[in-house]
mmCIF file of C-alpha atoms and ligand atoms in Angstrom:
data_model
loop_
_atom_site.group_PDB
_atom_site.id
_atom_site.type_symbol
_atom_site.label_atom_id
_atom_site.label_comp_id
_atom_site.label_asym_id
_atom_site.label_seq_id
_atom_site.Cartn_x
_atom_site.Cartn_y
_atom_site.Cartn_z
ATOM 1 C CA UNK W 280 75.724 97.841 88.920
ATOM 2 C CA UNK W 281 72.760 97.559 91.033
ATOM 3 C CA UNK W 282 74.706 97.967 94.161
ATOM 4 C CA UNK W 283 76.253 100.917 93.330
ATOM 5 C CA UNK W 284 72.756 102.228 92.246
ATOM 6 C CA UNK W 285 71.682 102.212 95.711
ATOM 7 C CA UNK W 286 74.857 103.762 97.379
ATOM 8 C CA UNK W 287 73.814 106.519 95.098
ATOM 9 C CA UNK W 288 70.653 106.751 95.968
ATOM 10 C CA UNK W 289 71.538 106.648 99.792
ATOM 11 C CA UNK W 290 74.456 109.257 99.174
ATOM 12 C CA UNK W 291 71.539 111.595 97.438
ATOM 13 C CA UNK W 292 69.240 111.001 99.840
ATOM 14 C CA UNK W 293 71.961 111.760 102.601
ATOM 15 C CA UNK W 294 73.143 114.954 100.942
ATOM 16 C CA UNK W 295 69.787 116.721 101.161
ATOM 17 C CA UNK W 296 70.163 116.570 104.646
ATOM 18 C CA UNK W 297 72.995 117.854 105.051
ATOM 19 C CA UNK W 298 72.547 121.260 107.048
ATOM 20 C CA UNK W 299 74.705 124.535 106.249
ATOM 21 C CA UNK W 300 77.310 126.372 107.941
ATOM 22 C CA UNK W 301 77.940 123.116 109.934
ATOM 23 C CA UNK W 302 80.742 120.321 110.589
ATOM 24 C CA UNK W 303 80.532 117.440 109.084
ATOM 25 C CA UNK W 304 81.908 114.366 109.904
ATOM 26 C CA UNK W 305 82.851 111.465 106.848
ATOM 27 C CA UNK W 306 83.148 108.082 107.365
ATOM 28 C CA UNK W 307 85.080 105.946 105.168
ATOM 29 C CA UNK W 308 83.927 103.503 102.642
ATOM 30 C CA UNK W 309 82.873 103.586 98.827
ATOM 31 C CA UNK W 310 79.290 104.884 99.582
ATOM 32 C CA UNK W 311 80.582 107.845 101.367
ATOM 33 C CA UNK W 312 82.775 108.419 98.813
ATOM 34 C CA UNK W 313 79.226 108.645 96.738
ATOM 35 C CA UNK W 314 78.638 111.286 99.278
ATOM 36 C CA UNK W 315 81.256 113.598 99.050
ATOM 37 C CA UNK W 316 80.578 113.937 95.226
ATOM 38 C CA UNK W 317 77.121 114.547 95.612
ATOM 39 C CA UNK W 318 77.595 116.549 98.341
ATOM 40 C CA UNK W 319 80.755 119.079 96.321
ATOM 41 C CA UNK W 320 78.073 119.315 93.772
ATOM 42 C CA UNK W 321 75.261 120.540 95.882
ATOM 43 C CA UNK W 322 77.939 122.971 97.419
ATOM 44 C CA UNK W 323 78.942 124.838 94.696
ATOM 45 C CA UNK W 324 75.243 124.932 93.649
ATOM 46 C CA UNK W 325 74.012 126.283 96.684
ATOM 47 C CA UNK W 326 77.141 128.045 98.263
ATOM 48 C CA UNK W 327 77.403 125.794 101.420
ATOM 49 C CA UNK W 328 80.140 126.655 103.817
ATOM 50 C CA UNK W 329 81.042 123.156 105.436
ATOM 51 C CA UNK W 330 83.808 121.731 106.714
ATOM 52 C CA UNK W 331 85.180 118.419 107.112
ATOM 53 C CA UNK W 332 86.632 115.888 109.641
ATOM 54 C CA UNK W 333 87.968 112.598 107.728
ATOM 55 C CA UNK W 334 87.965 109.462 109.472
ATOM 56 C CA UNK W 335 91.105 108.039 107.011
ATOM 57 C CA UNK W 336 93.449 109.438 104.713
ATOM 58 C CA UNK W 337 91.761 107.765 102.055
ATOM 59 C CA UNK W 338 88.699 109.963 102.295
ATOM 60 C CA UNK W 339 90.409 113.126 103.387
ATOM 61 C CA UNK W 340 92.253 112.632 99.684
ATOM 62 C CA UNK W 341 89.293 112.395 98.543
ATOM 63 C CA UNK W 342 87.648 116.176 100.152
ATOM 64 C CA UNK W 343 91.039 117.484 99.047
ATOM 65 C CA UNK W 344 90.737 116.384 95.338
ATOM 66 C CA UNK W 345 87.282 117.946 95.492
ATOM 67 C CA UNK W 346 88.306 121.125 97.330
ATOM 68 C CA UNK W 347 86.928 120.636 100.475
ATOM 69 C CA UNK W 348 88.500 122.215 103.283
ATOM 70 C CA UNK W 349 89.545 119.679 105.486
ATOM 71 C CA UNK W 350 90.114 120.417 109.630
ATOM 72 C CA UNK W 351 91.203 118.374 112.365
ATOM 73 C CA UNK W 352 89.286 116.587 114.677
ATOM 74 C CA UNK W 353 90.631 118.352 118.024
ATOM 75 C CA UNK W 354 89.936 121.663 116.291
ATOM 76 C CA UNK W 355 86.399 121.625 116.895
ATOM 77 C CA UNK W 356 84.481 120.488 120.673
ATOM 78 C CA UNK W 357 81.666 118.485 118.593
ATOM 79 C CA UNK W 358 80.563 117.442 114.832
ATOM 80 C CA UNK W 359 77.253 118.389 113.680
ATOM 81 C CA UNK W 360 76.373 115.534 111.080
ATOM 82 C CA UNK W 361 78.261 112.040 111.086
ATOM 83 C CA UNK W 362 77.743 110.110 107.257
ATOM 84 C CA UNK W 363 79.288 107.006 107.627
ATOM 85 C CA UNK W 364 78.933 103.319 106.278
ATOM 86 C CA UNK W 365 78.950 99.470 107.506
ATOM 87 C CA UNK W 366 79.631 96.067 106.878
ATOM 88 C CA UNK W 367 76.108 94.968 108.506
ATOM 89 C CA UNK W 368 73.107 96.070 109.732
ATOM 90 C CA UNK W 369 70.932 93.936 112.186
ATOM 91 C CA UNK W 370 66.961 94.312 113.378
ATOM 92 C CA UNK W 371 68.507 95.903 115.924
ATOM 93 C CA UNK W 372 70.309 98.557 114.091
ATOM 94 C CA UNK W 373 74.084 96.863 115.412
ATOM 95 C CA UNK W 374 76.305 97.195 113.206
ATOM 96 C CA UNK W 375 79.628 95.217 112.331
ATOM 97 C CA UNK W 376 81.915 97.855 110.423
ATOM 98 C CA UNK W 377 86.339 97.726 109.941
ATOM 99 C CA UNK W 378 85.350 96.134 105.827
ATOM 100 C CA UNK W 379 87.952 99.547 105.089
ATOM 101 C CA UNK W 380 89.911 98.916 108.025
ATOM 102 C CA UNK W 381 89.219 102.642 109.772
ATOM 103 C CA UNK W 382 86.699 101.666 112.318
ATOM 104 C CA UNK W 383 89.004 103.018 115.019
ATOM 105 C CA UNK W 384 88.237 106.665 113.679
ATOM 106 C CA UNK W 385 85.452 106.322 112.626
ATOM 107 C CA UNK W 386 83.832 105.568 116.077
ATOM 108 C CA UNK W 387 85.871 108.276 116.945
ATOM 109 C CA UNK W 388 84.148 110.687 114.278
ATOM 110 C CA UNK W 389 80.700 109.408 115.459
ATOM 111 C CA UNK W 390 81.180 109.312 118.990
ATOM 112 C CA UNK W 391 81.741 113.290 118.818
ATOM 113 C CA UNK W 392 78.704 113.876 116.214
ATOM 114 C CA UNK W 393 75.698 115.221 117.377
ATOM 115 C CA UNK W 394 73.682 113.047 114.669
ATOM 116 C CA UNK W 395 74.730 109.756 113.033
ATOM 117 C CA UNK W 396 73.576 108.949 109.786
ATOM 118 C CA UNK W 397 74.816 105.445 108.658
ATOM 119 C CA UNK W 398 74.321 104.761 104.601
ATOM 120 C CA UNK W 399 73.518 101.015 104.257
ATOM 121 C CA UNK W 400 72.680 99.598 100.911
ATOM 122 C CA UNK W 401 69.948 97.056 100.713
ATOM 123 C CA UNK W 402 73.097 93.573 100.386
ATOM 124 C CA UNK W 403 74.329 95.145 104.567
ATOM 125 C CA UNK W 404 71.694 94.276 106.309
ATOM 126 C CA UNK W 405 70.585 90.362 107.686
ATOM 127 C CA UNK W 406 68.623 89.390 110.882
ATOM 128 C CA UNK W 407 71.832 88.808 112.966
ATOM 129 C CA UNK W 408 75.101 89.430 113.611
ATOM 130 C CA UNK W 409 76.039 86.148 115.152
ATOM 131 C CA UNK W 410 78.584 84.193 113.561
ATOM 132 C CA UNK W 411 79.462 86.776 111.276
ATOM 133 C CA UNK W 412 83.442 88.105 110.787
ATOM 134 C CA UNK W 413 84.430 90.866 113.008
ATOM 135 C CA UNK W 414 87.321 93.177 112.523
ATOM 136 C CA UNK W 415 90.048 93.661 115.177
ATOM 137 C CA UNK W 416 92.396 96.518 115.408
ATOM 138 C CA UNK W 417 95.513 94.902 117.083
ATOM 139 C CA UNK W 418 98.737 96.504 118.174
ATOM 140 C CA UNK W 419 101.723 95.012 116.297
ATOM 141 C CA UNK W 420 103.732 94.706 119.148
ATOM 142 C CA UNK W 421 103.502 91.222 120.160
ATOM 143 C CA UNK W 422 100.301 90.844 117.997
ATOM 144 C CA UNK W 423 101.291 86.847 117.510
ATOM 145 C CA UNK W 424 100.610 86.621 121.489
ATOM 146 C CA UNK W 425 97.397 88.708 120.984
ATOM 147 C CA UNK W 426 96.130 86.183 118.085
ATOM 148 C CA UNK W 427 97.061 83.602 120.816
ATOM 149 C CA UNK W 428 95.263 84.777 123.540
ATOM 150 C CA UNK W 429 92.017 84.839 120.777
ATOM 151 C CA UNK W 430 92.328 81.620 120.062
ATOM 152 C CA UNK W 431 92.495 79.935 123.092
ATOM 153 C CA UNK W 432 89.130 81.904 123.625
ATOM 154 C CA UNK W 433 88.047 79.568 120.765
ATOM 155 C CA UNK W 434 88.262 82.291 118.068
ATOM 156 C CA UNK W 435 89.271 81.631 114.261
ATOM 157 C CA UNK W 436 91.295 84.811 113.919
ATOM 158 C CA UNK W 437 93.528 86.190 110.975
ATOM 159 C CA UNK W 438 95.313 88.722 110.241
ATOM 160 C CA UNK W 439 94.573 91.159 106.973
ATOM 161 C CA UNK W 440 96.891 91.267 104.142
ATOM 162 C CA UNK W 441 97.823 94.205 102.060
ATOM 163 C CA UNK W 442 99.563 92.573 99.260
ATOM 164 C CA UNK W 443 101.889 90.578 100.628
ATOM 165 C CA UNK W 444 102.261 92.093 103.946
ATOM 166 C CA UNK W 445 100.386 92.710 106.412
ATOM 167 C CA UNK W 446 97.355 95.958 106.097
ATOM 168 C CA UNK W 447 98.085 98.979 108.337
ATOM 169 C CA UNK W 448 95.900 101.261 109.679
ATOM 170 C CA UNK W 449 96.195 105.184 109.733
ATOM 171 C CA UNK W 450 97.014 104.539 113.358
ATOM 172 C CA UNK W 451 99.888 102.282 112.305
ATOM 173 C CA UNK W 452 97.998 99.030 113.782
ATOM 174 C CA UNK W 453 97.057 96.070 112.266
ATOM 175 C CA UNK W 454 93.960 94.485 111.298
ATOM 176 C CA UNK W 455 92.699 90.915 112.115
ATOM 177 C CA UNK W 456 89.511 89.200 111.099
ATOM 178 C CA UNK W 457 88.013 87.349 113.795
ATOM 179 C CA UNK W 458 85.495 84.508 112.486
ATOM 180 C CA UNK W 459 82.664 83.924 115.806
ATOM 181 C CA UNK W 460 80.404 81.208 116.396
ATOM 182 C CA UNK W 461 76.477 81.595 116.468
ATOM 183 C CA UNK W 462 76.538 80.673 120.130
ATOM 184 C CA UNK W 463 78.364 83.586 121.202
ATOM 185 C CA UNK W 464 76.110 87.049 121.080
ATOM 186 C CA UNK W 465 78.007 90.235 119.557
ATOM 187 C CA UNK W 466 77.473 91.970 122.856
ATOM 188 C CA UNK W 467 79.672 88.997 124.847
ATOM 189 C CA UNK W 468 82.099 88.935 121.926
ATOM 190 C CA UNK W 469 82.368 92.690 122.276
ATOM 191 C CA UNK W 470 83.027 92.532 126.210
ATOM 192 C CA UNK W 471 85.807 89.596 125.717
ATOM 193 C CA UNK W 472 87.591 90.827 123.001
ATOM 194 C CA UNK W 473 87.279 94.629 123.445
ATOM 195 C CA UNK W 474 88.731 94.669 127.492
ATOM 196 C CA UNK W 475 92.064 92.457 125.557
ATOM 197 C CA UNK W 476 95.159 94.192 125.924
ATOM 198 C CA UNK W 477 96.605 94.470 122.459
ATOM 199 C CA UNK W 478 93.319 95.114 120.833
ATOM 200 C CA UNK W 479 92.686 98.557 119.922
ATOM 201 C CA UNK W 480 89.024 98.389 118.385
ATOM 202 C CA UNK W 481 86.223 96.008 117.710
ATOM 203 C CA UNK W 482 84.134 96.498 114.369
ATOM 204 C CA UNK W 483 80.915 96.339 116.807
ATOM 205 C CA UNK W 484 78.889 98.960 116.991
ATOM 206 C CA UNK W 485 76.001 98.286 119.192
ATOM 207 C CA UNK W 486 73.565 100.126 120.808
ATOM 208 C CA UNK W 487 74.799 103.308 119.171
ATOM 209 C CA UNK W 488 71.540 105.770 117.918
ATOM 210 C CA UNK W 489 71.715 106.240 114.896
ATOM 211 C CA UNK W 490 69.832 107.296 112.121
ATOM 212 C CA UNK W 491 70.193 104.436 109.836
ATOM 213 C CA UNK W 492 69.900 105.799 106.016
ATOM 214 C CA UNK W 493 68.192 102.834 103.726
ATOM 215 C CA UNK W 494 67.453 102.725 100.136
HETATM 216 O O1 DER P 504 84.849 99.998 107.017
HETATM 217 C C1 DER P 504 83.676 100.396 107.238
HETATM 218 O O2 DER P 504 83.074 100.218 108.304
HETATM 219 C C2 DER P 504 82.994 101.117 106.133
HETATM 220 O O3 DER P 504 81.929 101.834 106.594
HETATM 221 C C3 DER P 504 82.710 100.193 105.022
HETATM 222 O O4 DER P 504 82.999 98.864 105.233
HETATM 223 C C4 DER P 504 81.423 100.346 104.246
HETATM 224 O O5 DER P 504 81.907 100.223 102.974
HETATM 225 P P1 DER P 504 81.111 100.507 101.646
HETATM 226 O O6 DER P 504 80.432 101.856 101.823
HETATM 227 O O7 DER P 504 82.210 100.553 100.613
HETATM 228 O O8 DER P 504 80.161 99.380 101.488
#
């Protein structure tokens, strides 16, 4: 479909930048999934030595199935190129991201990446991030006093489902979806709900530079 044209497209487009002999960070998400193909097949064409730190263990499957070698991300001091995805992209170049539910590593992978490349597809972006969904990652432990504590800061807040139960992280948190009101900019929804204890990560990325990847 059309959509899936244009992570293509991006994930091409992102692959010929990729530099060799360097350390490459992957975000998680079906367009860099798009990448990593791409990205094995320019490899093997061109002998590239890379290697790779996976933001979930969804896309380090992925490297493995495609024979990538994988390292962790204490074994290096930096990452050369971040690839990563989002949710939404504003004029701004915020982002909201957590749609896959890794945005704790993932800000990890970019905030140690020399350059950030974020893939967005044409249907991410819109001219503002207020009032949009935002994803939380809360500690379990006493998470029903954490969604509380939201509400009463007038927050429509609730938790992800796997299934029937509730989704876990590769940190072993969970994930809520917090619904915000246009009144309320992402950068004061980002200071009130980030400084909460029980909440691990916010799926707001502003005022991060980036080099935002478009089709
Ligand atoms: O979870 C995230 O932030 C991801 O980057 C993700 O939501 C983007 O997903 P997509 O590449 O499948 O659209």
């Amino acid at each position: 479909n059309i959509n899936n044209e244009e992570k293509n497209a991006l994930a091409n487009l992102a692959v010929s930048l990729v530099k060799n002999k360097t350390i490459i960070g992957l975000g998680s998400g079906s367009t860099i999934g798009f990448f990593l193909e791409h990205l094995a097949v320019r490899m093997k064409e061109e002998k590239l030595q890379l290697k790779f730190i996976a933001s979930s263990n969804k896309i380090a499957e992925q490297a493995d199935k495609l024979n990538l070698q994988l390292i962790g991300i204490e074994d290096v001091p930096f990452i050369d190129q971040a690839f990563d995805g989002a949710d939404r992209v504003d004029l701004n170049n915020n982002l909201i991201k957590g749609g896959g539910g890794s945005l704790f590593r993932e800000r990890q992978v970019l905030l140690k990446a020399e350059q950030r490349y974020i893939l967005a597809d044409s249907s991410k972006f819109t001219k503002s991030l207020l009032g949009q969904i935002i994803p939380l990652e809360i500690v379990p432990f006493n998470a029903s006093f954490t969604i509380k504590r939201i509400e009463s800061l007038g927050y429509n807040i609730a938790l992800r489902k796997d299934g029937d139960n509730n989704f876990i992280t590769d940190n072993g948190n969970w994930i809520a979806d917090v619904s915000t009101q246009k009144s309320v900019s992402p950068a004061d929804i980002y200071e009130q709900l980030k400084l909460m204890s029980g909440v691990v990560e916010i799926g707001l990325f502003l005022n991060v530079d980036y080099y935002i990847l478009q089709t």
